[in-house]
XYZ file of N, CA and C in Angstrom:
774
model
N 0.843 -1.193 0.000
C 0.000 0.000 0.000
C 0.885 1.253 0.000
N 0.370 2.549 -0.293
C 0.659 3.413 -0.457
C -0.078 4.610 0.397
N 0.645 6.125 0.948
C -0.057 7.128 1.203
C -1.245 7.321 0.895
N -2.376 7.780 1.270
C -4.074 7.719 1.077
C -3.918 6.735 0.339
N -3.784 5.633 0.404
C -4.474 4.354 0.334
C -5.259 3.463 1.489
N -6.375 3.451 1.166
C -6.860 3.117 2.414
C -7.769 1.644 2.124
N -7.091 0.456 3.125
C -7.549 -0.356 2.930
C -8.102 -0.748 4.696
N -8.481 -1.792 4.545
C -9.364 -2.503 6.042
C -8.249 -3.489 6.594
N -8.132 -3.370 7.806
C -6.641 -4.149 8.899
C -7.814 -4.673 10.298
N -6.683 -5.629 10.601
C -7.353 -6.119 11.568
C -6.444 -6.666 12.766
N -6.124 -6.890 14.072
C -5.414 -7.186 14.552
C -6.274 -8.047 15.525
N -5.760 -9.296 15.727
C -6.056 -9.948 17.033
C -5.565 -10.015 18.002
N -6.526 -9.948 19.495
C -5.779 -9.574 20.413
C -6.120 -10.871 21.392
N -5.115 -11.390 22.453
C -5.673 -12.348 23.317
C -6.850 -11.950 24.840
N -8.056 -12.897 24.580
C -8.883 -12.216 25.441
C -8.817 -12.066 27.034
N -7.515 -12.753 27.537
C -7.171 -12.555 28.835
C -6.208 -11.705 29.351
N -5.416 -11.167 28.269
C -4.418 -10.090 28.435
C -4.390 -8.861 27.354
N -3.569 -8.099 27.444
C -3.392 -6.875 26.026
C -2.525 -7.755 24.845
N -2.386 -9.309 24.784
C -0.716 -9.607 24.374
C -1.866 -9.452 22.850
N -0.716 -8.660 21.530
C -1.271 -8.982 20.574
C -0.631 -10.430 19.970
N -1.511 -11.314 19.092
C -0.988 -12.318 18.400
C -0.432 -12.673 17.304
N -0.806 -11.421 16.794
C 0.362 -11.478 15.132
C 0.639 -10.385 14.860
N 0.705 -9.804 14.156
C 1.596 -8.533 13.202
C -0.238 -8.018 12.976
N -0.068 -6.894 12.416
C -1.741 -6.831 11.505
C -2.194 -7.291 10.258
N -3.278 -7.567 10.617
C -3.880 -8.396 9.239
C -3.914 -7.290 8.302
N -3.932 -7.257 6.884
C -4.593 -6.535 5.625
C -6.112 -7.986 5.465
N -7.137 -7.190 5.474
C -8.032 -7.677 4.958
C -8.363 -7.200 3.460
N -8.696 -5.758 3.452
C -9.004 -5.510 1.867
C -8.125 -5.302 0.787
N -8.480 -5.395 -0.430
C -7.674 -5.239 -1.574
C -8.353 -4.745 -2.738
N -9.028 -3.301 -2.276
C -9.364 -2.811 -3.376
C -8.596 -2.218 -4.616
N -9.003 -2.047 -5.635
C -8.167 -1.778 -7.148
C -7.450 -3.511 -7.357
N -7.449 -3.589 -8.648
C -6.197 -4.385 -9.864
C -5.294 -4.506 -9.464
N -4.799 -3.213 -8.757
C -3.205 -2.876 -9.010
C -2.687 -2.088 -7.675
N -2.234 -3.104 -6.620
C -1.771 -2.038 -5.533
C -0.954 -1.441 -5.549
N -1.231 -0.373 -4.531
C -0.737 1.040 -4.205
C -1.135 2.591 -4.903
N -2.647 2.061 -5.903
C -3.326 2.627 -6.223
C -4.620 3.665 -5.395
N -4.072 5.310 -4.825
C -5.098 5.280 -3.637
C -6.272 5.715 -4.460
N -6.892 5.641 -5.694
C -7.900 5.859 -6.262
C -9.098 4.972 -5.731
N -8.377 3.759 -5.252
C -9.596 2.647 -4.921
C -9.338 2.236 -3.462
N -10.489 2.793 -2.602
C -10.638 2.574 -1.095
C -11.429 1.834 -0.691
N -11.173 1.463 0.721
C -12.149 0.918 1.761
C -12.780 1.274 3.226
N -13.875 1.893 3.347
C -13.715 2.460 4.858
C -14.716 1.572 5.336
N -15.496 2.666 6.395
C -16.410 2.093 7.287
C -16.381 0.622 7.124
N -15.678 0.070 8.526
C -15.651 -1.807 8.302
C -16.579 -2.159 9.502
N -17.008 -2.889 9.387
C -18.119 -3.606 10.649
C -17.431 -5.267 10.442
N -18.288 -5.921 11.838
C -17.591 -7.205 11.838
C -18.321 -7.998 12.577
N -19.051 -9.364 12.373
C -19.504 -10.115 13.266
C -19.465 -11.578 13.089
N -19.056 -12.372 14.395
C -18.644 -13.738 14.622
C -19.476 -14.945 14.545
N -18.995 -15.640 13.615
C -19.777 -17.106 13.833
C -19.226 -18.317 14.341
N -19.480 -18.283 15.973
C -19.250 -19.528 17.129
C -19.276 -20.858 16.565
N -19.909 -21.334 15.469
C -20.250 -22.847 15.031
C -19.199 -23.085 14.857
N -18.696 -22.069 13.346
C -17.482 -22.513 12.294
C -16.295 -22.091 12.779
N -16.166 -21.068 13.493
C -14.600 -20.413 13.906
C -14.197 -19.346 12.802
N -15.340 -18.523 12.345
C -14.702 -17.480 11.229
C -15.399 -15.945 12.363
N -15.003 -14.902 11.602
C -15.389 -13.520 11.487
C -15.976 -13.008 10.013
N -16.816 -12.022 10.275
C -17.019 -11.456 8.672
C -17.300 -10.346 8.892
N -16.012 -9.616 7.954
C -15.863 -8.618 8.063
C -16.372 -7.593 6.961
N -17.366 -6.457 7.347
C -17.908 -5.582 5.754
C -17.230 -4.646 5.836
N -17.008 -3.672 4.302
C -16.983 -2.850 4.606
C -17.214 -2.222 3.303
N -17.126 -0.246 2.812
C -17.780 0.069 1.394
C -16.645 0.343 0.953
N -15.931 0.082 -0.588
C -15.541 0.431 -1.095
C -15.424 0.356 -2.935
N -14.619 1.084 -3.434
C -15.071 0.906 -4.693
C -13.400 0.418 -5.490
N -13.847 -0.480 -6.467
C -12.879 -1.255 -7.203
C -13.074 -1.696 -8.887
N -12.078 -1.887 -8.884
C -12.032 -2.404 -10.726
C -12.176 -3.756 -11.170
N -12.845 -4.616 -10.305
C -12.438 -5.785 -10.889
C -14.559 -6.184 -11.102
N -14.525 -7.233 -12.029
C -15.739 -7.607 -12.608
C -16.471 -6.136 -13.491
N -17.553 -6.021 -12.768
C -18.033 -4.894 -13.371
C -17.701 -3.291 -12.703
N -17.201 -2.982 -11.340
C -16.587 -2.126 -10.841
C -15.623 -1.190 -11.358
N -16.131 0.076 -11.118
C -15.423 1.096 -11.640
C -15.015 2.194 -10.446
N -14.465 3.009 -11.038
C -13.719 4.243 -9.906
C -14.946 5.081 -9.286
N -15.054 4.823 -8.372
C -16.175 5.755 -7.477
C -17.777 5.138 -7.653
N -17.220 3.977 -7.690
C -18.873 3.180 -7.586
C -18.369 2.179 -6.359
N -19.236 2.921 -5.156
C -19.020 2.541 -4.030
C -20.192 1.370 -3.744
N -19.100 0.205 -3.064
C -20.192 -1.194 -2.602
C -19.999 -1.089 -1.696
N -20.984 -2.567 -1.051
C -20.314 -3.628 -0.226
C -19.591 -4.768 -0.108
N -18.649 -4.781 0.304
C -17.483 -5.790 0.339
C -17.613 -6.872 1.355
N -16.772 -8.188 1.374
C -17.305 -8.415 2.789
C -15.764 -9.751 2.776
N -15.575 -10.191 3.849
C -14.296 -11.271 3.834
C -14.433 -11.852 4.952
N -14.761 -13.499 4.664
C -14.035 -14.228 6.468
C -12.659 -14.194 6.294
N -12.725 -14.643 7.680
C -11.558 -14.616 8.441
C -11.342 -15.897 9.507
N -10.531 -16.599 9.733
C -10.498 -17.192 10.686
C -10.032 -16.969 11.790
N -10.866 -17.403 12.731
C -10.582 -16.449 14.390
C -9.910 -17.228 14.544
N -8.670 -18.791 14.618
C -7.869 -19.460 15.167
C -6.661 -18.830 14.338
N -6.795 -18.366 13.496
C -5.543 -18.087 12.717
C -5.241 -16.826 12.024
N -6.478 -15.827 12.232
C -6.514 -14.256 11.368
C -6.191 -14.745 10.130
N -6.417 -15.354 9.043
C -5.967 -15.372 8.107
C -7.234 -15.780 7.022
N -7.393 -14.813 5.764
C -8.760 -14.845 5.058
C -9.080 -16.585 4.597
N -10.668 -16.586 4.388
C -11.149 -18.046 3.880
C -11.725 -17.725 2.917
N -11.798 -18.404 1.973
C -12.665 -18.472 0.596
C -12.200 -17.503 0.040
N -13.431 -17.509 -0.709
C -13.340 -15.834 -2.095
C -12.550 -14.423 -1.024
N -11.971 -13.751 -1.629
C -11.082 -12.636 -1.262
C -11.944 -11.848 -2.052
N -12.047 -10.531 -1.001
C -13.124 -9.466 -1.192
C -14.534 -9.632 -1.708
N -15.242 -10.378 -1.425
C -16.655 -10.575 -1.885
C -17.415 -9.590 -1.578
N -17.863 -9.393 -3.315
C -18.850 -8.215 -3.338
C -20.099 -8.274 -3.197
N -20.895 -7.543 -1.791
C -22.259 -8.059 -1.858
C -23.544 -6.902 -2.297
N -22.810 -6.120 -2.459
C -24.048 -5.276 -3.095
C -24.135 -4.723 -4.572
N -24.943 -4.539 -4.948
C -25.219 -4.297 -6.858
C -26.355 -3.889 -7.230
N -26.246 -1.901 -6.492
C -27.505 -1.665 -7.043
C -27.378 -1.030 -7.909
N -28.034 -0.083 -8.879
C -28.220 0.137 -10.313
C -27.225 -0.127 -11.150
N -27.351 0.232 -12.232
C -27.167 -0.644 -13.584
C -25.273 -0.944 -13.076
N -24.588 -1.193 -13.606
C -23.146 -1.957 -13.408
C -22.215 -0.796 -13.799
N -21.144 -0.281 -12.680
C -20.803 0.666 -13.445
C -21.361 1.970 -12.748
N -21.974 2.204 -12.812
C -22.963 3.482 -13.047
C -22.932 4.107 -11.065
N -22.007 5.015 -11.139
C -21.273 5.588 -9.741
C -22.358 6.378 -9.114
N -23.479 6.592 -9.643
C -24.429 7.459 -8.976
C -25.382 6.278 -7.994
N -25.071 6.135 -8.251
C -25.844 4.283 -7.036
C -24.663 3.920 -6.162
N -24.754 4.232 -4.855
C -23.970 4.347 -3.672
C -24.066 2.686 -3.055
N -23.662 2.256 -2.482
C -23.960 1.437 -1.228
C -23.013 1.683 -0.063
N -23.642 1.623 0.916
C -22.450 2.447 2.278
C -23.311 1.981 3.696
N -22.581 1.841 4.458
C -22.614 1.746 6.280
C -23.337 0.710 6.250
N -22.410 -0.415 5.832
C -22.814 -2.073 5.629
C -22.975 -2.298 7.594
N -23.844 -3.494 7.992
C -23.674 -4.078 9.642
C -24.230 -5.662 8.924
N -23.523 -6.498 9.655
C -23.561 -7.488 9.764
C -23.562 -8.263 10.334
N -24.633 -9.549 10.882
C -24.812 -10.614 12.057
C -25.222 -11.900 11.663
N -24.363 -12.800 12.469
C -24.419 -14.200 12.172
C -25.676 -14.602 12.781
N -26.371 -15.709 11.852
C -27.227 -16.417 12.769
C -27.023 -17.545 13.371
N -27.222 -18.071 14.059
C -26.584 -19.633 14.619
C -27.426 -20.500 14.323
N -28.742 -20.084 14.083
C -30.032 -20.811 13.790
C -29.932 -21.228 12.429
N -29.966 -20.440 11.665
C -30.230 -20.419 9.832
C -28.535 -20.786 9.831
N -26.861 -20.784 10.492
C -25.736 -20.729 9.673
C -25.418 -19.868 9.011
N -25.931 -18.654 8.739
C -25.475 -17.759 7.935
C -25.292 -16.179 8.227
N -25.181 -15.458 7.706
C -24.668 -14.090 8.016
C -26.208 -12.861 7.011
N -26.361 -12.699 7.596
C -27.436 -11.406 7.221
C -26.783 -9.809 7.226
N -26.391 -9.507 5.798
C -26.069 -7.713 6.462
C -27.078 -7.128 5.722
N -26.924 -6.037 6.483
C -27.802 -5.053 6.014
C -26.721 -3.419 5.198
N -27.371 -2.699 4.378
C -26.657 -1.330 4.521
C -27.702 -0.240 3.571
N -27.238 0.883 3.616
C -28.189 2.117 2.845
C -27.239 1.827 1.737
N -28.603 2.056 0.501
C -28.184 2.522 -0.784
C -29.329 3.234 -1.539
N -29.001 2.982 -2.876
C -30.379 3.226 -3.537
C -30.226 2.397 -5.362
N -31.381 2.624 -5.628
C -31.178 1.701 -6.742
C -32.212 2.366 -7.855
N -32.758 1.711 -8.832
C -33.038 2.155 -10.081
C -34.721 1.231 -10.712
N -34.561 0.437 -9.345
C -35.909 -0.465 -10.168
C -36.589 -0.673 -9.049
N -38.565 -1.294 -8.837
C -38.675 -1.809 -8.031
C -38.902 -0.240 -7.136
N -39.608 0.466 -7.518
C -40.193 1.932 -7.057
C -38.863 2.195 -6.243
N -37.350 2.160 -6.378
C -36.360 3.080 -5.977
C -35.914 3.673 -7.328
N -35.516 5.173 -6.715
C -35.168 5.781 -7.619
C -33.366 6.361 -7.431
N -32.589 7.008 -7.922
C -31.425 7.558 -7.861
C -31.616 8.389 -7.005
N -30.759 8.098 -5.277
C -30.914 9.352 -4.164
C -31.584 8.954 -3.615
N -32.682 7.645 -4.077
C -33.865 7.478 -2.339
C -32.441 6.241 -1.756
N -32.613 6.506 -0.922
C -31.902 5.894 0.013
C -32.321 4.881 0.959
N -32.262 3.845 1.001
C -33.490 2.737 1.679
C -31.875 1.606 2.389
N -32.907 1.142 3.012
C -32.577 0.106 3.695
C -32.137 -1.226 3.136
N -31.299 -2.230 2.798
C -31.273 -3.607 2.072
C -30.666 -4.421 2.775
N -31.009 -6.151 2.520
C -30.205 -6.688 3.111
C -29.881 -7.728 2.182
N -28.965 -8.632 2.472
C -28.419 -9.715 1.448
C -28.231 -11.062 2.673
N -28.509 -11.827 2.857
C -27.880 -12.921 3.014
C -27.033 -13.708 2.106
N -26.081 -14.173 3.348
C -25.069 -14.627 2.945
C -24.364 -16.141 3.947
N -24.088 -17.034 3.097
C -23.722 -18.127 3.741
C -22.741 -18.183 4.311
N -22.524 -19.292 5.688
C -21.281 -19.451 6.151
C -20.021 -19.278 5.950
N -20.052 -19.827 4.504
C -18.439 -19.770 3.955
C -18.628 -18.929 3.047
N -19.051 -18.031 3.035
C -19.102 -16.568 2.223
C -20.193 -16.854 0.991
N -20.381 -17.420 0.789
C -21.577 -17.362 -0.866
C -22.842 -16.761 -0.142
N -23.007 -15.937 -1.880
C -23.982 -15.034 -1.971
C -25.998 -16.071 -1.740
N -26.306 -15.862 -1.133
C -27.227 -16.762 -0.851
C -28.904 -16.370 -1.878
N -29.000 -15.160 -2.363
C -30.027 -14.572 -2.756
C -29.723 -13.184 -3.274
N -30.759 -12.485 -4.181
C -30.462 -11.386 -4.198
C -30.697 -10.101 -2.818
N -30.475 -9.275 -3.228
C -30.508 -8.083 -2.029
C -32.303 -7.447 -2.419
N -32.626 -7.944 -1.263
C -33.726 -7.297 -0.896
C -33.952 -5.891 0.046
N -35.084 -5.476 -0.596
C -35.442 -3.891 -0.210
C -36.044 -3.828 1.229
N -35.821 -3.346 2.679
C -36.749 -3.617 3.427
C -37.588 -2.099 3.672
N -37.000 -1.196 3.529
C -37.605 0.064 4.270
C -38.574 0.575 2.954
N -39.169 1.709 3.390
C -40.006 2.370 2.126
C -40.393 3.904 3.142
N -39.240 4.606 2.565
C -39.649 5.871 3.630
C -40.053 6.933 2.999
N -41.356 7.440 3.165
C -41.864 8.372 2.204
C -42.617 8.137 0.839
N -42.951 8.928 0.462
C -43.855 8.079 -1.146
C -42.702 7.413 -2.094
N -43.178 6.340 -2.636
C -42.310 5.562 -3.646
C -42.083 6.054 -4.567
N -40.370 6.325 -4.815
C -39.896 6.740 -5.711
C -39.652 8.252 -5.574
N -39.506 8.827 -4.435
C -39.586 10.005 -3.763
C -37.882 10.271 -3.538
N -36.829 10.976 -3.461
C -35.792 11.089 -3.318
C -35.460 11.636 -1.817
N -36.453 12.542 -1.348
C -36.435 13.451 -0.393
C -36.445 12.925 0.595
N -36.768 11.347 1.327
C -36.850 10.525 2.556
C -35.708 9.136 2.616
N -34.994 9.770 3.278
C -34.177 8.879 3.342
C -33.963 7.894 4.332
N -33.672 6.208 4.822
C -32.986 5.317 5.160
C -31.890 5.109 5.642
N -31.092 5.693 6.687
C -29.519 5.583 6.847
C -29.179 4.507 7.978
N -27.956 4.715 8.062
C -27.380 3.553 9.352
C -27.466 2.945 10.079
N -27.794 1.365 9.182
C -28.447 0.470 9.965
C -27.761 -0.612 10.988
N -28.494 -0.655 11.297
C -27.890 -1.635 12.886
C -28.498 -2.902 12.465
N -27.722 -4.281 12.442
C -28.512 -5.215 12.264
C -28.524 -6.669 13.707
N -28.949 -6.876 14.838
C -28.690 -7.658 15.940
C -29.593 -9.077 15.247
N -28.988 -10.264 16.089
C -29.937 -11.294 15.656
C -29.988 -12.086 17.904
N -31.417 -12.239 17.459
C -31.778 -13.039 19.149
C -31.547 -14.480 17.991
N -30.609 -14.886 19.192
C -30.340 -16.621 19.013
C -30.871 -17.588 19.276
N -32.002 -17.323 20.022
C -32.934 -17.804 20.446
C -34.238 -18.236 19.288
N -34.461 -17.613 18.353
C -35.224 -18.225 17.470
C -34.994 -17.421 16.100
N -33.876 -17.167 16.162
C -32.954 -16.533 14.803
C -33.407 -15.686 14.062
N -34.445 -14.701 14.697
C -35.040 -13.405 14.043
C -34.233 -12.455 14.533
N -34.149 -11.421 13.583
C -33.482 -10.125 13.745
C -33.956 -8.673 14.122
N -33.494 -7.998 15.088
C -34.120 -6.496 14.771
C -32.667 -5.436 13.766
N -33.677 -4.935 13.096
C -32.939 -3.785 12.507
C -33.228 -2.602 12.505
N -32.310 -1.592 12.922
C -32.744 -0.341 13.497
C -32.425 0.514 12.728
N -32.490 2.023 12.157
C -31.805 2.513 11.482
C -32.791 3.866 11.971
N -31.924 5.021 11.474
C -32.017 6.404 11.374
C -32.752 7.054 9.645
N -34.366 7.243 10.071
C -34.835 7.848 8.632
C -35.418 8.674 8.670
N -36.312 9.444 7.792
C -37.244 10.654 7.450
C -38.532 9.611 7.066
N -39.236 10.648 7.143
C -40.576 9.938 7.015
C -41.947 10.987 6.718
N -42.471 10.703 6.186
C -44.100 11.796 6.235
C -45.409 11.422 6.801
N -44.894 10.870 7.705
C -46.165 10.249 8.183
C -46.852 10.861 9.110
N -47.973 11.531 9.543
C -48.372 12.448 10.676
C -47.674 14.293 10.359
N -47.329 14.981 11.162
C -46.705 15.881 10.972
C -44.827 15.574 10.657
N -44.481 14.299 10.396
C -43.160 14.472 10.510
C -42.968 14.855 8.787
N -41.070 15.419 8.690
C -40.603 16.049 7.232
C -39.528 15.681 7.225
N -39.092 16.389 5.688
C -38.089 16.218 5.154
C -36.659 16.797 6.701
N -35.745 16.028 6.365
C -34.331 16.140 7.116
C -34.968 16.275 8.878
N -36.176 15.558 8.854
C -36.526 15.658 10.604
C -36.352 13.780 10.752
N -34.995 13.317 11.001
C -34.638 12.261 11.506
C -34.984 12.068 12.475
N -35.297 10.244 12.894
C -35.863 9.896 13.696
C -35.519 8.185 13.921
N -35.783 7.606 14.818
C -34.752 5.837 14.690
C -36.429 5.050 14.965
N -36.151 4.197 13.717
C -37.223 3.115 13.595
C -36.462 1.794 14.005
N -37.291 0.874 13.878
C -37.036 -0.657 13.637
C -38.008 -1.287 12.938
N -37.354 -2.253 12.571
C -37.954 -3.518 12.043
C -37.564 -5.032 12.407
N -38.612 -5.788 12.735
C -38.497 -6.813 13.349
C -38.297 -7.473 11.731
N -36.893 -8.487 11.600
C -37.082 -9.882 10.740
C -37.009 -10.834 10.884
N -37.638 -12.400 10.035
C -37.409 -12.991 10.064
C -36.416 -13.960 9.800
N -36.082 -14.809 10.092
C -34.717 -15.879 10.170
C -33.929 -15.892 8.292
N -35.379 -15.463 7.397
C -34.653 -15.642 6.008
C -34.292 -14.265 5.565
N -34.629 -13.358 6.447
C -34.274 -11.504 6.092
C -35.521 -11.235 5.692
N -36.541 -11.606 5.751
C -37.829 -11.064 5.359
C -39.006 -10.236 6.305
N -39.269 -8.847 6.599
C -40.021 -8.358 7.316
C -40.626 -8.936 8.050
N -41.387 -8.893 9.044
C -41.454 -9.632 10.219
C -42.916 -8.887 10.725
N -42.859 -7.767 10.519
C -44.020 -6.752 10.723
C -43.508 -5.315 9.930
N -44.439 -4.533 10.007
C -43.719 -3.397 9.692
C -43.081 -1.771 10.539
N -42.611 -1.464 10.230
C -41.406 -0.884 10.902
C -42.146 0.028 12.297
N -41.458 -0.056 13.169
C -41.867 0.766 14.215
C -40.865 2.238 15.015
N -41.575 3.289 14.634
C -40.720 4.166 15.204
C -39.811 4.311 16.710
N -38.741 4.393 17.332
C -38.230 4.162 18.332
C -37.924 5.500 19.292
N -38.304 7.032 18.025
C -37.410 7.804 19.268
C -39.006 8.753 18.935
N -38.535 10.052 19.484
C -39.194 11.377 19.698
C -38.459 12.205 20.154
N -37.845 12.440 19.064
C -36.773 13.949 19.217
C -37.236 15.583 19.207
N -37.503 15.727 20.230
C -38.430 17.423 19.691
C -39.908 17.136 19.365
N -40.436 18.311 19.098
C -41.871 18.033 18.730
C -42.406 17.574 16.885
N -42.793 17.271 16.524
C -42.657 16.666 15.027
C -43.127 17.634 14.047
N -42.433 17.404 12.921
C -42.480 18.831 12.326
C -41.856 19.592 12.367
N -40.593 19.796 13.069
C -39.709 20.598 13.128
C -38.224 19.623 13.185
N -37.653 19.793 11.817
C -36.371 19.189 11.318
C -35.107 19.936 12.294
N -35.345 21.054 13.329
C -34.221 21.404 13.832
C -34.102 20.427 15.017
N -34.992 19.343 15.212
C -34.628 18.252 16.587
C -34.869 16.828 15.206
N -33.642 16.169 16.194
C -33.495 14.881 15.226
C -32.505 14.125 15.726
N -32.968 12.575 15.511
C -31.960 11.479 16.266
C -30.517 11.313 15.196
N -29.474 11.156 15.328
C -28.301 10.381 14.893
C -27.934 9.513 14.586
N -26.998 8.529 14.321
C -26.596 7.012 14.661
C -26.288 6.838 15.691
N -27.069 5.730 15.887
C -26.333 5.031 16.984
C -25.498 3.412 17.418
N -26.325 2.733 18.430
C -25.759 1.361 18.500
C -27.195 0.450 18.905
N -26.255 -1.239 18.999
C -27.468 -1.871 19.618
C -27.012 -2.883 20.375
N -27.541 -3.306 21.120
C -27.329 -4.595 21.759
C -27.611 -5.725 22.357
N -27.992 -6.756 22.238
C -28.919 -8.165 22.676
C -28.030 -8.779 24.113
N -29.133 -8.576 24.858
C -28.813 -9.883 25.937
C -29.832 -10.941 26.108
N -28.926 -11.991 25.931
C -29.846 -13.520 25.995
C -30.711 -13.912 27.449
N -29.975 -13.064 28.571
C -30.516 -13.514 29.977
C -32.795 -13.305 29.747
N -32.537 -11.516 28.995
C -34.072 -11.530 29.419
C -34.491 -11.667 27.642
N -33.673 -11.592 26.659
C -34.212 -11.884 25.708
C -34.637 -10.242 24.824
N -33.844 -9.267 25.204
C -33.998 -7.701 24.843
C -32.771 -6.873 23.795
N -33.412 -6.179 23.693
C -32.471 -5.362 22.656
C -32.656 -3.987 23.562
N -31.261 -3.508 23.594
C -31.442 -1.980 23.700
C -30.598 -1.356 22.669
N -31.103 -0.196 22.155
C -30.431 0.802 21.084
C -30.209 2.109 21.411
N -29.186 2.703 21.100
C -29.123 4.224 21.674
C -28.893 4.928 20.967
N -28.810 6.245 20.914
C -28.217 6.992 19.517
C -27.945 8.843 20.047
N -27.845 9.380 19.237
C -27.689 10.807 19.987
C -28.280 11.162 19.173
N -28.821 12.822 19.808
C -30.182 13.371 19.348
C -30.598 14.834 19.804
C-alpha cells in the first residue's frame, strides 16, 4: 500500500491479556493494481460465527475488478479465521449491486452485519439506492443480502424500508444496525430515517425498527423508536447510533444521539 491508500486491517488480540498475536492483518484489496489510492475501503463492521470459527468482516468500497469502476461505491465483505486471522474463501466478496453496473451514482455504504446460529449464515444489512422496483437515484433505503457461512452469496438483495412516497428522493434510510436473538434466529434492525407520516418532514430524523425474520424477510412493519423534539420541526433529530442483545431476558437496547 501506499499514502491515502486506504484499505481494512485487523489485529487480534488475546482475550485474557493486552498480548497482541500477530503482526496486523490486511483484509481488503481494493483496485487491480496495488498502491493505487484511487480505490478505497472504509467504514468496516464485523460479526462472529461460534459454530465454524470465522469472522465477517464488511466494509464500502469501490474497485475495478468484474463490473466495478472508480467511485462506484459497494459492499465488500471477507471471512476470516478467528484461530488463525488469516482470510477463507473468495477474497473481497462483493455483496451489493444496485443500479445498472458501473454506473457511480448508485452508492452502497454503512454495511452491519450478524451471524445467525439458527439459519448458519450471516445477514447484512446497509443504505443505498437503486433504479428499479419503485427506488429511484438518491432514495436511500434500507437492504439486506444474506449470505452463507463460507461466504456465498445466498439470494439477491432485498429492499426492506419504504420511507416516504415511492420513488420520492427526499426521505431517506440511513445507518443500519442489524442484531440477531439466538434464540429463534429473528433479527431487529434499526436505522435512522425521514418519514411523512403524521406531521413528521423532510431532514426531521428519527430511529425506527424492524423486526425480521430468520430468512431476512419483514417480520411486521417498521416501528418508530425515538421522539426527538416536537414533530415537524427538522431542527430536533436522532443520529446514529448502537445496539445490543442480551440472551438472559431476551432484549435489545439501542441508543443513539439526538
Amino acid at each position: 500500500t501506499m499514502d491515502q491508500e486506504t484499505e481494512i486491517w485487523g489485529q487480534r488480540i488475546a482475550g485474557d491479556s493486552n498480548l497482541l498475536l500477530e503482526r496486523v492483518i490486511r483484509i481488503s484489496d481494493m483496485g487491480a493494481v496495488d498502491g493505487n489510492p484511487s480505490f478505497t475501503a472504509a467504514d468496516c463492521a464485523i460479526a462472529v460465527d461460534e459454530v465454524n470459527g470465522n469472522y465477517f468482516v464488511t466494509w464500502e468500497g469501490d474497485d475495478d475488478s468484474a463490473t466495478g469502476v472508480n467511485g462506484d461505491v459497494e459492499v465488500y465483505g471477507q471471512l476470516i479465521a478467528k484461530a488463525t486471522g488469516a482470510e477463507v474463501g473468495q477474497h473481497d466478496i462483493r455483496i451489493s449491486a444496485l443500479g445498472p453496473p458501473g454506473d457511480t451514482r448508485f452508492d452502497s455504504t454503512n454495511a452491519s452485519p450478524a451471524y445467525n446460529p439458527l439459519a448458519n449464515e450471516y445477514l447484512v444489512a446497509w443504505n443505498g439506492s437503486d433504479d428499479n422496483g419503485g427506488s429511484v437515484r438518491n432514495d436511500m433505503e434500507i437492504w439486506v443480502k444474506r449470505i452463507g457461512a463460507d461466504g456465498s452469496l445466498l439470494e439477491a438483495s432485498r429492499r426492506i424500508t419504504s420511507m416516504g412516497p415511492d420513488g420520492s428522493d427526499t426521505y431517506w434510510a440511513l445507518n443500519p444496525i442489524l442484531r440477531v436473538d439466538p434464540v429463534d434466529g429473528t433479527y431487529l434492525l434499526v436505522f435512522r430515517g425521514e418519514d411523512d407520516a403524521g406531521m413528521l418532514m423532510t431532514n426531521e430524523f428519527e430511529v425506527y425498527g424492524h423486526r425480521l425474520n430468520p430468512d431476512g424477510t419483514r417480520d411486521r412493519e417498521r416501528e418508530r423508536l425515538s421522539q426527538m423534539g416536537p414533530d415537524g420541526n427538522s431542527q430536533y433529530g436522532a443520529g446514529r447510533g448502537d445496539m445490543a442483545y442480551t440472551s438472559q431476558t431476551r432484549q435489545f437496547l439501542t441508543v443513539w444521539d439526538g
